[in-house]
Amino acid sequence: MALEPETDIRYLKGVGEQRARLYGKLGVATVEELLYLLPRHYLDFTAPQTIASAPVGERAAIRATVLKKSGEQRIRRGLSLFKVLVGDDDLTLEITFFNARYTVQSLTVGQEYYFYGKVGGSLFRRKMDSPQVYPLSAGGTLLPVYPLTAGLSSRMVTRQVEEALSSVPLWEDPLAGSGLAERYDLPPYAEALRMVHHPHSWAEVERGRSRLVFEELLCLALSFARLREGRAALRVRPMEKKPMEAFYRALPFTLTGAQQRAIDETLRDLCSGIPMNRLIQGDVGSGKTMVAAAAAYFAAQNGVQSALMAPTEILAQQHYKTLEPLLSGLGMRVALLTGSVPLKEKRVIKEALAAGELDLCIGTHALLTGDTVFGRLGLVITDEQHRFGVGQRAALQEKGEHTNVLVMSATPIPRTLAMIIYGDLELSVMDELPAGRRTIRTYLIDSSIRERAFGFVKKHLDEGYQAYLVCPAVEEDEEGDPTLKAATAYAAELAAGAFRNYRVGLLHGQQKPSEKERVMAEFAAGEIQLLVATTVIEVGVDVPNAVLMVVENAERFGLSQLHQLRGRVGRGSVQSHCILISDTKNEETRNRLRTLTAVTDGFKIAEEDLKLRGPGDFFGSRQHGLPELKVADLAADTRLLQKSEEAAELLLTRDPELESVPALRRRCESMYRKMSL
Ligand code: ADP
Ligand code: MG
């Protein structure tokens, strides 16, 4: 029977209810999904080794003849072993199998096999434990090893994939007729799937995979194009050009070129009549807040209300403190709405909002609650957007009709990744820091000279400056890692010990909002000299007098996160320092941390980070609305990403409805559905 892509895997030989359930755990329910279950790696039988040539300590396929089989030796209950002696023209190899009666019985003395395993022993007495045995027919191929779940063996999956593969040549090639396979030199669909599941060389693996990656990224690019197009069909009242001079005059500094560009791009969007959807991406300290302020000022002059949503109460307050004096001086009415605003005051603000009497409302999630009504909302600004779920962004957007959206992200995301994650957003990159900003001198030390580092901190505290000390955890590790610095205990230890003559404060995410608020206010007022904190401080609170940061267990943080953290210092005109403490023995980790001592460009650091950790880790477990990619690896496949973007454009200009490529269209539709949920 010919199988269709959508055929349930239960129609495959050997797949019953139970196995189907196991496949379900791997996300496989249909034949097509089975084919997208790509091997994790391959066992290389393309160049089998002799016993003499196999590198000791590494896995290899060895071709050898069975010379002798010993009987079963019982070691203890439930554990028995078999010895099998094999040999080739030069040497013999002593193989030990554990609990493998069936495997050993199936070996025939005098016959050749491949034994795949790790070679050990000495040159004259080579040994191998528990190898996998393959018939000679495996020779010349790469055997796929699949991601497994208990109960499904790789061999079983291989058999079922083989069966599924036999039907693929009958299916429609998603790229057929598009000319794209020819243009980018990609193998046909069926070939590509065969190449990844049943390759004869590494070159085939690469070639097959690149076709599948291309197609997946193409679907993504097409889906984003459709999102953009959907928005382009929407209309908002275009704002009119209004003079900005008063705003610029009110600023205590001149804007950087990057700020000015981002503002110009934003205002142009607002005048376009199509709802704005723009991402302002700028390194810490690049001055994104002023872009938000300019946009809100422009909107207010157009009679439009703005909302500015921050992920934390502290940050919302900070924005309010910066923006209220500036904008009220320009005649705007600005309010702060957060969870801790007293109920009565909240009611007054909400009434004013609904009546359209406020021009800008700054707040947290409190802005999202159902009883917050905006009278004439037209611009939604979210700060540090990767901390908001996509749904929250949408919820705020829905409070106005087709609202303009401005997103500010302080995580410098490599451009390639930004294209994927924010593919439906226009992008302004702020790659310039305000003039006169000194770079933060960063050092990497180990704990043996922590005392000296503390001396350096005290010297600064004595001069009236303040410092942060960042810990990776709030409480002691459950496994009791004695070297892990936990904020709560460490703060107490320092306050009683090394820093007993100084005012030490503690800030972490598990404190009540009001508590955090109080601590932050004390630090901002200079009452706390040394603030022991977790990564809660990562998000933008400005204390220019804080010029030093010490990070304990630096190896526990990502590079981008450390970069983000150190952005908390260096906000004034004094030279700032960041001291990373780590005792990691891992050379790679040390080198990674060393990057920070030399590189100051957040985008470069993010790229390093992405290379090392992959996009999943890069964003932690946070929701970011990215559809799950099955084959593409965003860090590694940037070249294909560019090609697929180009191809999407090509295809859409020629055939906007994708009528000539129905199979591709179906695939895009399924991805699009997942994205717009
Ligand atoms: P971020 O991009 O990290 O949100 P902020 O908007 O908080 O940066 O700005 C960081 C600091 O730089 C603030 O103290 C702000 O007042 C200051 N700043 C912003 N733009 C300029 C500028 N053009 N020149 C000098 N200082 C500036
Ligand atoms: Mg900011």
XYZ file of C-alpha atoms and ligand atoms in Angstrom:
705
model
C 0.000 0.000 0.000
C 1.297 3.415 -0.882
C 1.627 5.681 2.142
C 0.623 9.329 2.129
C 2.422 12.009 4.163
C -0.563 12.225 6.502
C -0.946 8.464 6.926
C -0.991 7.376 10.555
C 2.188 5.516 11.495
C 0.048 2.638 12.739
C -0.213 1.601 9.116
C 3.510 0.844 9.113
C 4.599 -2.733 9.681
C 5.476 -3.427 13.266
C 3.762 -0.336 14.668
C 0.847 -1.115 16.922
C -0.950 0.880 19.585
C 1.903 0.673 22.018
C 4.678 1.624 19.650
C 2.553 4.400 18.210
C 2.340 5.779 21.728
C 6.118 5.682 22.047
C 6.450 7.469 18.728
C 3.961 9.974 20.027
C 6.442 10.888 22.751
C 8.885 11.834 20.016
C 6.259 13.984 18.346
C 5.676 11.473 15.572
C 2.128 10.538 14.584
C 2.235 10.510 10.792
C 4.503 9.034 8.172
C 5.799 12.466 7.244
C 6.605 13.252 10.865
C 8.503 9.996 11.071
C 10.603 11.079 8.114
C 11.379 14.349 9.870
C 12.701 12.433 12.833
C 16.278 12.981 11.760
C 19.150 10.839 12.993
C 21.050 12.280 15.933
C 24.226 10.977 14.415
C 25.539 8.180 12.224
C 27.733 5.153 12.686
C 30.398 5.371 10.051
C 30.800 2.190 7.994
C 32.199 4.006 4.973
C 35.779 3.355 5.966
C 35.920 0.316 8.267
C 39.042 -0.101 10.360
C 41.252 -3.077 10.898
C 41.962 -4.107 14.478
C 45.406 -2.572 14.177
C 44.295 0.708 12.644
C 41.329 1.421 14.950
C 42.219 4.320 17.248
C 42.277 3.236 20.874
C 39.611 4.862 23.016
C 37.380 5.850 20.117
C 34.361 4.246 18.566
C 34.911 2.545 15.268
C 33.506 -0.120 13.006
C 35.907 -3.042 12.776
C 35.556 -5.755 10.186
C 36.622 -9.118 11.549
C 35.924 -12.856 11.514
C 34.557 -14.754 14.504
C 37.261 -17.212 15.631
C 35.950 -18.616 18.879
C 32.965 -18.277 21.186
C 33.135 -19.080 24.893
C 30.227 -20.442 26.839
C 28.099 -18.311 29.125
C 29.747 -17.240 32.378
C 27.407 -16.251 35.167
C 28.874 -13.425 37.196
C 25.934 -13.086 39.543
C 22.185 -13.182 39.395
C 21.048 -11.290 36.350
C 24.521 -10.749 34.952
C 26.237 -13.108 32.582
C 29.009 -12.588 30.099
C 30.254 -14.140 26.898
C 33.727 -13.885 25.418
C 34.113 -13.901 21.668
C 37.455 -13.879 19.938
C 37.533 -12.260 16.515
C 40.401 -11.558 14.173
C 41.523 -10.122 10.864
C 44.683 -10.699 8.831
C 46.948 -9.167 11.465
C 45.511 -9.149 14.930
C 42.890 -10.623 17.171
C 40.381 -8.762 19.294
C 38.817 -10.004 22.515
C 35.197 -9.057 22.747
C 33.068 -9.233 25.875
C 29.305 -9.220 25.657
C 27.114 -8.772 28.716
C 23.656 -10.305 28.916
C 23.628 -10.782 25.188
C 22.908 -14.445 24.721
C 20.838 -13.849 21.630
C 23.485 -11.718 19.906
C 26.235 -14.208 20.641
C 24.131 -17.164 19.500
C 23.493 -15.434 16.190
C 27.220 -15.138 15.470
C 28.633 -17.936 13.316
C 32.243 -19.013 13.782
C 34.199 -18.434 10.572
C 31.936 -15.642 9.411
C 32.791 -11.930 9.033
C 30.856 -9.085 10.689
C 31.246 -5.471 11.627
C 31.774 -4.848 15.322
C 31.023 -1.293 16.304
C 32.380 -0.136 19.626
C 35.212 1.427 21.564
C 38.588 -0.251 21.194
C 40.619 -0.667 24.366
C 43.451 -2.761 25.734
C 47.062 -2.681 24.573
C 48.554 -2.954 21.145
C 49.079 -6.688 21.583
C 45.870 -7.427 23.383
C 43.055 -5.399 21.880
C 39.691 -5.561 23.607
C 36.180 -4.339 23.047
C 33.157 -4.363 25.359
C 29.553 -4.760 24.230
C 29.930 -3.760 20.602
C 26.995 -3.608 18.258
C 27.134 -6.245 15.552
C 26.240 -5.514 11.939
C 26.230 -7.709 8.834
C 28.682 -6.974 6.044
C 25.855 -5.391 4.061
C 26.195 -2.335 6.321
C 29.546 -1.647 4.691
C 29.893 1.524 2.652
C 27.032 3.301 4.423
C 26.416 5.525 7.385
C 23.964 3.925 9.767
C 21.505 6.356 11.306
C 21.139 6.589 15.070
C 17.755 8.036 16.002
C 16.677 9.979 19.045
C 15.205 7.270 21.162
C 12.681 6.849 23.829
C 12.562 3.802 26.039
C 11.065 0.927 24.120
C 12.013 2.087 20.641
C 15.344 0.875 19.340
C 17.268 2.594 16.613
C 17.061 -0.537 14.489
C 13.326 -0.589 14.768
C 13.059 3.061 13.785
C 15.440 2.412 10.896
C 13.172 -0.361 9.589
C 10.071 1.771 9.793
C 11.790 4.740 8.198
C 12.892 2.465 5.349
C 9.316 1.448 4.749
C 8.141 5.049 4.817
C 10.926 6.104 2.457
C 9.740 3.687 -0.189
C 6.580 5.769 -0.705
C 8.195 9.183 -0.862
C 9.033 9.081 -4.589
C 5.263 9.017 -5.201
C 4.684 12.213 -3.254
C 4.673 15.657 -4.703
C 7.984 17.478 -4.328
C 7.179 20.711 -2.449
C 9.613 22.649 -4.592
C 8.615 21.053 -7.911
C 8.065 23.622 -10.618
C 9.420 26.498 -8.540
C 12.855 26.385 -10.110
C 14.323 26.819 -6.624
C 15.934 23.398 -6.377
C 17.836 24.108 -9.584
C 18.701 27.649 -8.609
C 20.176 26.661 -5.249
C 21.452 23.285 -6.355
C 19.321 21.235 -3.996
C 18.461 17.545 -4.430
C 14.848 16.484 -5.081
C 12.676 15.920 -2.008
C 12.690 12.126 -2.056
C 16.428 12.090 -2.625
C 17.013 14.474 0.258
C 15.056 12.304 2.667
C 16.873 9.213 1.457
C 20.213 10.992 1.906
C 19.608 11.884 5.531
C 18.190 8.495 6.495
C 20.258 6.223 4.345
C 23.403 8.043 3.295
C 26.412 6.596 1.549
C 28.721 9.428 2.517
C 28.960 12.447 4.779
C 28.576 14.635 1.715
C 25.162 13.076 1.141
C 24.126 13.753 4.729
C 25.079 17.385 4.278
C 23.394 17.710 0.919
C 20.172 16.062 2.004
C 20.024 18.035 5.203
C 20.610 21.358 3.502
C 17.625 20.757 1.257
C 15.379 20.060 4.263
C 16.723 23.050 6.181
C 16.241 25.300 3.187
C 12.665 24.208 2.823
C 11.882 24.699 6.474
C 13.402 28.172 6.546
C 11.621 28.997 3.321
C 8.307 28.127 4.930
C 9.201 30.303 7.858
C 10.127 33.225 5.623
C 6.907 32.806 3.637
C 4.850 32.679 6.812
C 6.445 35.855 8.103
C 5.834 37.498 4.758
C 2.196 36.595 5.124
C 2.046 38.058 8.634
C 3.606 41.267 7.348
C 1.273 41.341 4.419
C -1.733 40.824 6.645
C -0.663 43.824 8.632
C -0.009 45.894 5.525
C -3.663 45.449 4.639
C -4.716 46.977 7.967
C -5.165 50.685 8.356
C -4.694 53.120 11.195
C -5.215 56.818 11.106
C -1.914 58.135 9.789
C -0.296 60.590 12.158
C 0.721 63.959 10.823
C 4.160 65.469 10.822
C 4.551 67.591 13.934
C 7.484 69.700 15.062
C 9.900 67.814 17.319
C 12.229 70.732 18.122
C 10.772 71.402 21.557
C 11.395 67.773 22.480
C 14.976 67.789 21.287
C 15.624 71.086 23.082
C 14.321 69.665 26.342
C 16.849 66.827 26.353
C 19.939 67.312 28.497
C 22.101 65.848 25.727
C 22.329 65.545 21.970
C 20.957 62.349 20.543
C 23.341 59.856 19.015
C 23.119 59.193 15.294
C 21.621 55.790 16.024
C 18.947 57.268 18.290
C 18.056 59.874 15.689
C 17.795 57.217 12.986
C 15.606 54.999 15.140
C 13.341 57.963 15.937
C 13.083 58.975 12.281
C 12.187 55.431 11.276
C 9.600 55.226 14.024
C 7.937 58.520 13.157
C 7.867 57.585 9.490
C 6.019 54.374 10.398
C 3.534 56.330 12.484
C 2.739 58.560 9.509
C 2.344 55.676 7.094
C -1.237 54.702 7.846
C -0.215 51.058 8.274
C 0.041 49.888 11.890
C 3.638 50.127 13.002
C 5.378 46.989 14.201
C 8.931 47.989 14.895
C 11.689 46.510 17.013
C 14.323 48.829 18.419
C 17.291 46.744 19.210
C 20.084 48.360 21.118
C 22.812 47.372 23.450
C 22.485 48.268 27.125
C 22.950 51.980 27.582
C 22.363 52.856 23.946
C 19.493 55.115 25.011
C 16.367 53.319 23.865
C 14.183 55.107 26.398
C 14.533 58.361 24.499
C 13.257 56.744 21.330
C 10.180 55.687 23.259
C 9.841 59.202 24.643
C 10.112 60.767 21.193
C 7.454 58.428 19.835
C 5.086 59.133 22.740
C 5.630 62.891 22.332
C 4.912 62.671 18.625
C 1.791 60.602 19.271
C 0.546 63.038 21.915
C 0.847 65.898 19.475
C -1.345 63.853 17.191
C -3.904 63.429 19.928
C -3.036 59.778 20.422
C -2.511 58.001 23.759
C 0.535 55.845 24.392
C 1.190 52.989 26.776
C 4.659 51.963 27.875
C 4.836 48.506 29.394
C 7.857 47.338 31.378
C 8.428 43.807 32.663
C 9.042 44.806 36.272
C 7.708 47.342 38.684
C 11.186 48.712 39.306
C 11.728 49.346 35.654
C 8.320 50.951 35.180
C 9.112 53.303 38.051
C 12.470 54.136 36.580
C 10.866 55.021 33.272
C 8.333 57.144 35.039
C 11.015 59.018 36.960
C 12.917 59.753 33.753
C 10.017 60.495 31.457
C 7.486 62.265 33.652
C 9.587 65.415 34.309
C 10.745 65.563 30.699
C 7.362 65.080 29.070
C 5.206 66.973 31.541
C 7.537 69.892 30.916
C 6.414 69.609 27.312
C 2.760 69.696 28.286
C 2.054 65.968 28.319
C 0.049 64.234 31.015
C 1.931 61.150 32.215
C 0.840 58.562 34.788
C 2.268 55.449 36.398
C 0.051 52.409 36.800
C 1.505 49.403 38.575
C 0.319 46.808 41.023
C 1.555 48.750 44.036
C -0.247 52.001 43.252
C -2.910 52.439 45.983
C -6.367 51.377 44.929
C -7.908 54.829 45.113
C -5.193 56.378 43.014
C -5.489 53.535 40.529
C -9.143 54.291 40.085
C -8.435 57.945 39.404
C -5.762 57.062 36.825
C -7.986 54.523 35.105
C -10.806 57.018 34.863
C -8.495 59.583 33.359
C -7.150 56.982 30.924
C -10.631 55.979 29.812
C -11.658 59.593 29.429
C -8.631 60.156 27.235
C -7.165 62.713 29.618
C -3.761 61.038 29.856
C -1.195 61.104 27.057
C 1.149 58.420 28.334
C 0.573 55.650 30.812
C 3.621 53.791 32.051
C 3.136 50.493 33.816
C 3.524 46.778 34.193
C 1.101 43.968 33.513
C -1.436 46.040 35.410
C -1.988 47.761 32.071
C -3.352 44.499 30.751
C -6.179 43.880 33.192
C -9.644 43.982 31.743
C -10.748 47.068 33.625
C -7.949 49.214 32.219
C -9.571 51.068 29.360
C -7.805 53.472 27.067
C -9.872 56.263 25.573
C -7.738 56.835 22.494
C -4.832 54.403 22.577
C -2.757 54.424 19.431
C 0.782 53.487 20.414
C 1.952 50.575 22.511
C 5.576 50.461 23.563
C 6.979 47.401 25.288
C 10.387 47.413 26.883
C 12.595 44.331 27.079
C 10.077 42.462 25.042
C 11.605 39.009 25.154
C 10.341 38.863 28.700
C 6.773 39.176 27.617
C 4.900 36.310 26.077
C 3.597 36.906 22.604
C 0.096 36.685 24.019
C 0.695 39.574 26.404
C 1.928 41.756 23.586
C -1.225 40.919 21.671
C -3.450 41.586 24.692
C -2.136 45.116 25.053
C -2.365 45.690 21.343
C -6.015 44.756 21.384
C -6.819 47.558 23.774
C -6.576 49.879 20.804
C -7.826 49.230 17.323
C -4.906 48.119 15.107
C -2.484 49.820 17.403
C 1.017 50.916 16.484
C 3.578 48.791 18.269
C 7.116 49.663 19.238
C 9.199 46.977 20.871
C 12.469 47.701 22.632
C 14.874 44.881 23.205
C 18.068 45.166 25.168
C 19.249 41.738 24.190
C 21.350 42.280 21.154
C 20.243 39.409 19.015
C 22.354 38.421 16.052
C 20.657 39.712 12.962
C 20.001 36.240 11.633
C 18.161 35.242 14.746
C 16.244 38.508 14.897
C 14.988 37.838 11.393
C 13.539 34.603 12.608
C 12.146 35.578 15.960
C 10.923 39.005 15.003
C 10.434 38.245 11.331
C 7.164 40.138 11.288
C 8.754 43.240 12.773
C 10.693 46.033 11.115
C 14.061 46.453 12.725
C 15.993 49.496 13.916
C 19.420 48.654 15.215
C 21.058 51.084 17.637
C 24.694 50.203 17.363
C 26.163 53.304 18.927
C 26.611 54.364 22.532
C 26.295 57.972 23.693
C 29.567 59.856 23.401
C 31.924 59.952 26.351
C 30.713 56.603 27.638
C 33.702 54.697 28.923
C 33.914 51.001 28.304
C 33.529 48.861 31.387
C 36.860 47.284 32.247
C 36.230 43.607 32.775
C 38.470 41.092 34.519
C 38.322 37.365 35.010
C 39.813 36.052 38.253
C 39.567 32.949 40.391
C 38.437 32.917 43.976
C 41.969 32.708 45.373
C 42.254 36.464 44.896
C 38.698 37.305 45.870
C 40.005 39.163 48.959
C 42.008 41.477 46.740
C 38.970 42.114 44.587
C 37.018 42.943 47.730
C 39.769 45.382 48.696
C 39.256 47.078 45.350
C 35.516 47.244 46.004
C 36.016 48.732 49.483
C 38.323 51.386 48.119
C 35.530 52.520 45.808
C 32.911 52.377 48.533
C 35.185 54.508 50.716
C 35.285 57.066 47.924
C 31.493 57.240 48.037
C 30.698 54.974 45.094
C 28.451 51.915 45.142
C 28.800 48.352 43.929
C 26.796 45.307 42.888
C 27.653 41.770 43.811
C 25.801 39.274 41.654
C 25.117 35.657 42.654
C 23.693 32.919 40.464
C 21.116 31.685 42.955
C 18.878 32.850 45.761
C 19.140 29.877 48.074
C 21.754 27.219 48.608
C 21.804 24.593 45.937
C 19.727 21.524 46.756
C 22.618 19.281 45.858
C 24.603 21.384 48.249
C 27.296 22.579 45.870
C 29.568 24.212 48.455
C 31.190 26.594 45.956
C 27.897 28.031 44.772
C 27.288 31.513 46.076
C 23.659 31.952 47.045
C 22.544 35.536 47.481
C 20.685 35.275 50.785
C 23.354 33.486 52.766
C 26.187 35.309 51.066
C 24.725 38.719 51.827
C 24.501 37.809 55.494
C 28.047 36.426 55.464
C 29.478 39.554 53.862
C 27.511 41.930 56.068
C 28.988 40.210 59.126
C 32.425 39.628 57.645
C 34.335 41.284 54.827
C 31.906 44.191 54.523
C 30.872 44.599 58.149
C 31.766 48.282 58.057
C 29.544 48.928 55.062
C 25.822 48.954 54.420
C 24.957 45.764 52.573
C 21.581 45.160 50.905
C 19.917 42.136 49.324
C 17.765 41.952 46.216
C 16.333 38.878 44.554
C 13.346 37.745 42.554
C 11.633 35.908 45.380
C 11.133 39.011 47.459
C 7.754 40.710 47.512
C 7.473 43.517 44.968
C 7.207 46.069 47.760
C 10.355 44.685 49.357
C 12.272 44.840 46.073
C 10.997 48.335 45.605
C 12.255 49.431 48.987
C 15.713 47.908 48.483
C 16.081 49.425 45.037
C 15.008 52.814 46.316
C 17.588 52.587 49.112
C 20.286 51.653 46.667
C 19.328 54.472 44.303
C 19.434 56.897 47.240
C 22.910 55.705 48.201
C 21.779 54.243 51.519
C 22.908 50.779 50.467
C 26.549 50.686 49.432
C 26.922 47.098 48.346
C 23.938 45.399 46.771
C 24.066 41.615 46.783
C 21.647 40.519 44.091
C 20.593 37.881 41.637
C 19.958 38.561 37.973
C 16.860 40.613 38.821
C 19.082 43.650 38.385
C 19.750 42.614 34.794
C 16.817 44.662 33.659
C 17.596 48.304 33.377
C 17.644 50.196 36.652
C 19.908 53.195 36.433
C 22.173 54.073 39.360
C 25.017 56.139 37.904
C 26.884 56.132 41.205
C 27.301 52.336 41.029
C 30.623 51.836 39.296
C 31.635 48.321 40.250
C 30.209 44.882 39.721
C 31.467 41.578 41.040
C 29.930 38.403 39.618
C 30.322 35.181 41.595
C 30.246 31.786 39.818
C 30.441 33.614 36.514
C 30.535 30.288 34.673
C 26.887 29.807 35.526
C 25.748 32.676 33.339
C 25.460 33.057 29.609
C 27.726 35.567 27.928
C 24.886 37.774 26.816
C 23.463 37.727 30.278
C 26.777 38.775 31.799
C 27.037 41.530 29.244
C 23.542 42.644 30.113
C 24.390 42.556 33.803
C 27.529 44.601 33.540
C 25.510 47.219 31.699
C 24.211 48.201 35.163
C 27.532 49.907 35.809
C 29.238 52.400 33.553
C 26.194 54.639 33.581
C 28.014 57.669 34.879
C 31.180 59.433 33.792
C 33.518 57.506 36.107
C 35.535 54.515 34.920
C 33.583 51.372 35.827
C 34.790 47.854 36.425
C 33.341 44.394 36.296
C 35.074 41.498 38.030
C 34.059 37.990 37.026
C 34.962 35.328 39.561
C 35.111 31.750 38.425
C 36.969 28.642 39.489
C 35.887 26.617 36.516
C 38.461 24.088 35.390
C 36.854 23.837 32.005
C 39.180 25.545 29.546
C 36.410 26.182 27.046
C 34.300 27.925 29.654
C 37.243 30.069 30.734
C 37.876 31.108 27.153
C 34.239 31.911 26.734
C 34.342 34.146 29.810
C 37.543 35.714 28.566
C 35.599 36.983 25.536
C 33.916 39.423 27.870
C 37.185 40.919 29.030
C 38.086 41.810 25.449
C 34.807 42.401 23.602
C 32.391 45.221 24.403
C 30.020 44.952 21.465
C 26.869 43.207 22.645
C 26.034 41.952 19.165
C 29.387 40.218 18.846
C 28.997 38.713 22.282
C 25.525 37.485 21.421
C 26.858 35.825 18.317
C 29.524 34.035 20.348
C 26.882 33.006 22.806
C 24.581 31.728 20.133
C 27.362 29.708 18.565
C 28.110 28.059 21.861
C 24.696 27.487 23.247
C 22.184 27.454 20.454
C 19.041 29.567 20.282
C 17.048 27.479 22.733
C 19.414 28.120 25.605
C 20.083 31.615 24.429
C 16.598 32.568 25.390
C 16.319 30.255 28.314
C 12.987 28.599 28.665
C 11.133 31.782 27.964
C 8.276 31.783 25.514
C 9.159 33.773 22.490
C 6.638 32.674 19.938
C 9.167 30.996 17.711
C 7.709 28.048 15.851
C 9.517 24.847 16.566
C 12.070 24.152 13.872
C 12.662 20.484 13.199
C 15.779 20.524 11.093
C 17.255 23.994 10.966
C 19.872 25.125 13.445
C 19.737 28.881 13.572
C 23.288 29.300 14.713
C 24.790 27.076 12.067
C 22.503 27.586 9.122
C 22.828 31.310 8.545
C 23.918 30.866 4.945
C 20.803 28.863 4.156
C 18.753 31.382 6.068
C 19.826 34.127 3.698
C 19.129 31.970 0.681
C 15.698 31.068 1.917
C 14.823 34.719 2.555
C 15.869 35.556 -0.963
C 13.959 32.598 -2.358
C 10.803 33.592 -0.483
C 10.915 37.023 -2.053
C 11.494 35.579 -5.484
C 8.627 33.176 -5.142
C 6.202 35.756 -3.804
C 6.797 38.297 -6.552
C 6.124 35.630 -9.135
C 3.296 33.799 -7.447
C 1.921 35.636 -4.395
C -0.670 32.944 -3.658
C 1.822 30.089 -4.054
C -0.564 28.420 -6.496
C 2.241 26.825 -8.464
C 3.627 25.040 -5.410
C 0.634 23.505 -3.615
C 2.633 21.117 -1.449
C 4.834 23.948 -0.212
C 1.783 26.077 0.367
C 0.204 23.371 2.525
C 3.331 23.134 4.566
C 3.512 26.892 5.048
C -0.090 26.983 6.109
C 0.525 24.488 8.844
C 3.527 26.493 10.095
C 1.579 29.740 9.853
C -1.226 28.314 11.952
C 1.230 27.399 14.670
C 2.781 30.868 14.584
C -0.361 32.920 14.781
C -1.888 30.990 17.664
P 18.912 51.553 27.377
O 19.070 51.516 25.911
O 19.786 50.564 28.062
O 17.474 51.479 27.807
P 18.723 54.139 28.539
O 17.662 54.669 27.693
O 18.353 53.699 29.900
O 19.472 52.971 27.808
O 19.892 55.203 28.602
C 21.038 54.967 29.379
C 21.572 56.259 29.958
O 22.119 57.055 28.924
C 20.518 57.076 30.623
O 21.058 57.604 31.808
C 20.218 58.163 29.627
O 19.804 59.356 30.259
C 21.552 58.353 28.950
N 21.470 58.808 27.565
C 20.555 58.418 26.638
N 20.814 58.984 25.450
C 21.916 59.758 25.617
C 22.688 60.609 24.753
N 22.366 60.774 23.474
N 23.766 61.212 25.277
C 24.110 61.020 26.563
N 23.434 60.260 27.441
C 22.351 59.636 26.976
Mg 16.209 50.383 28.924
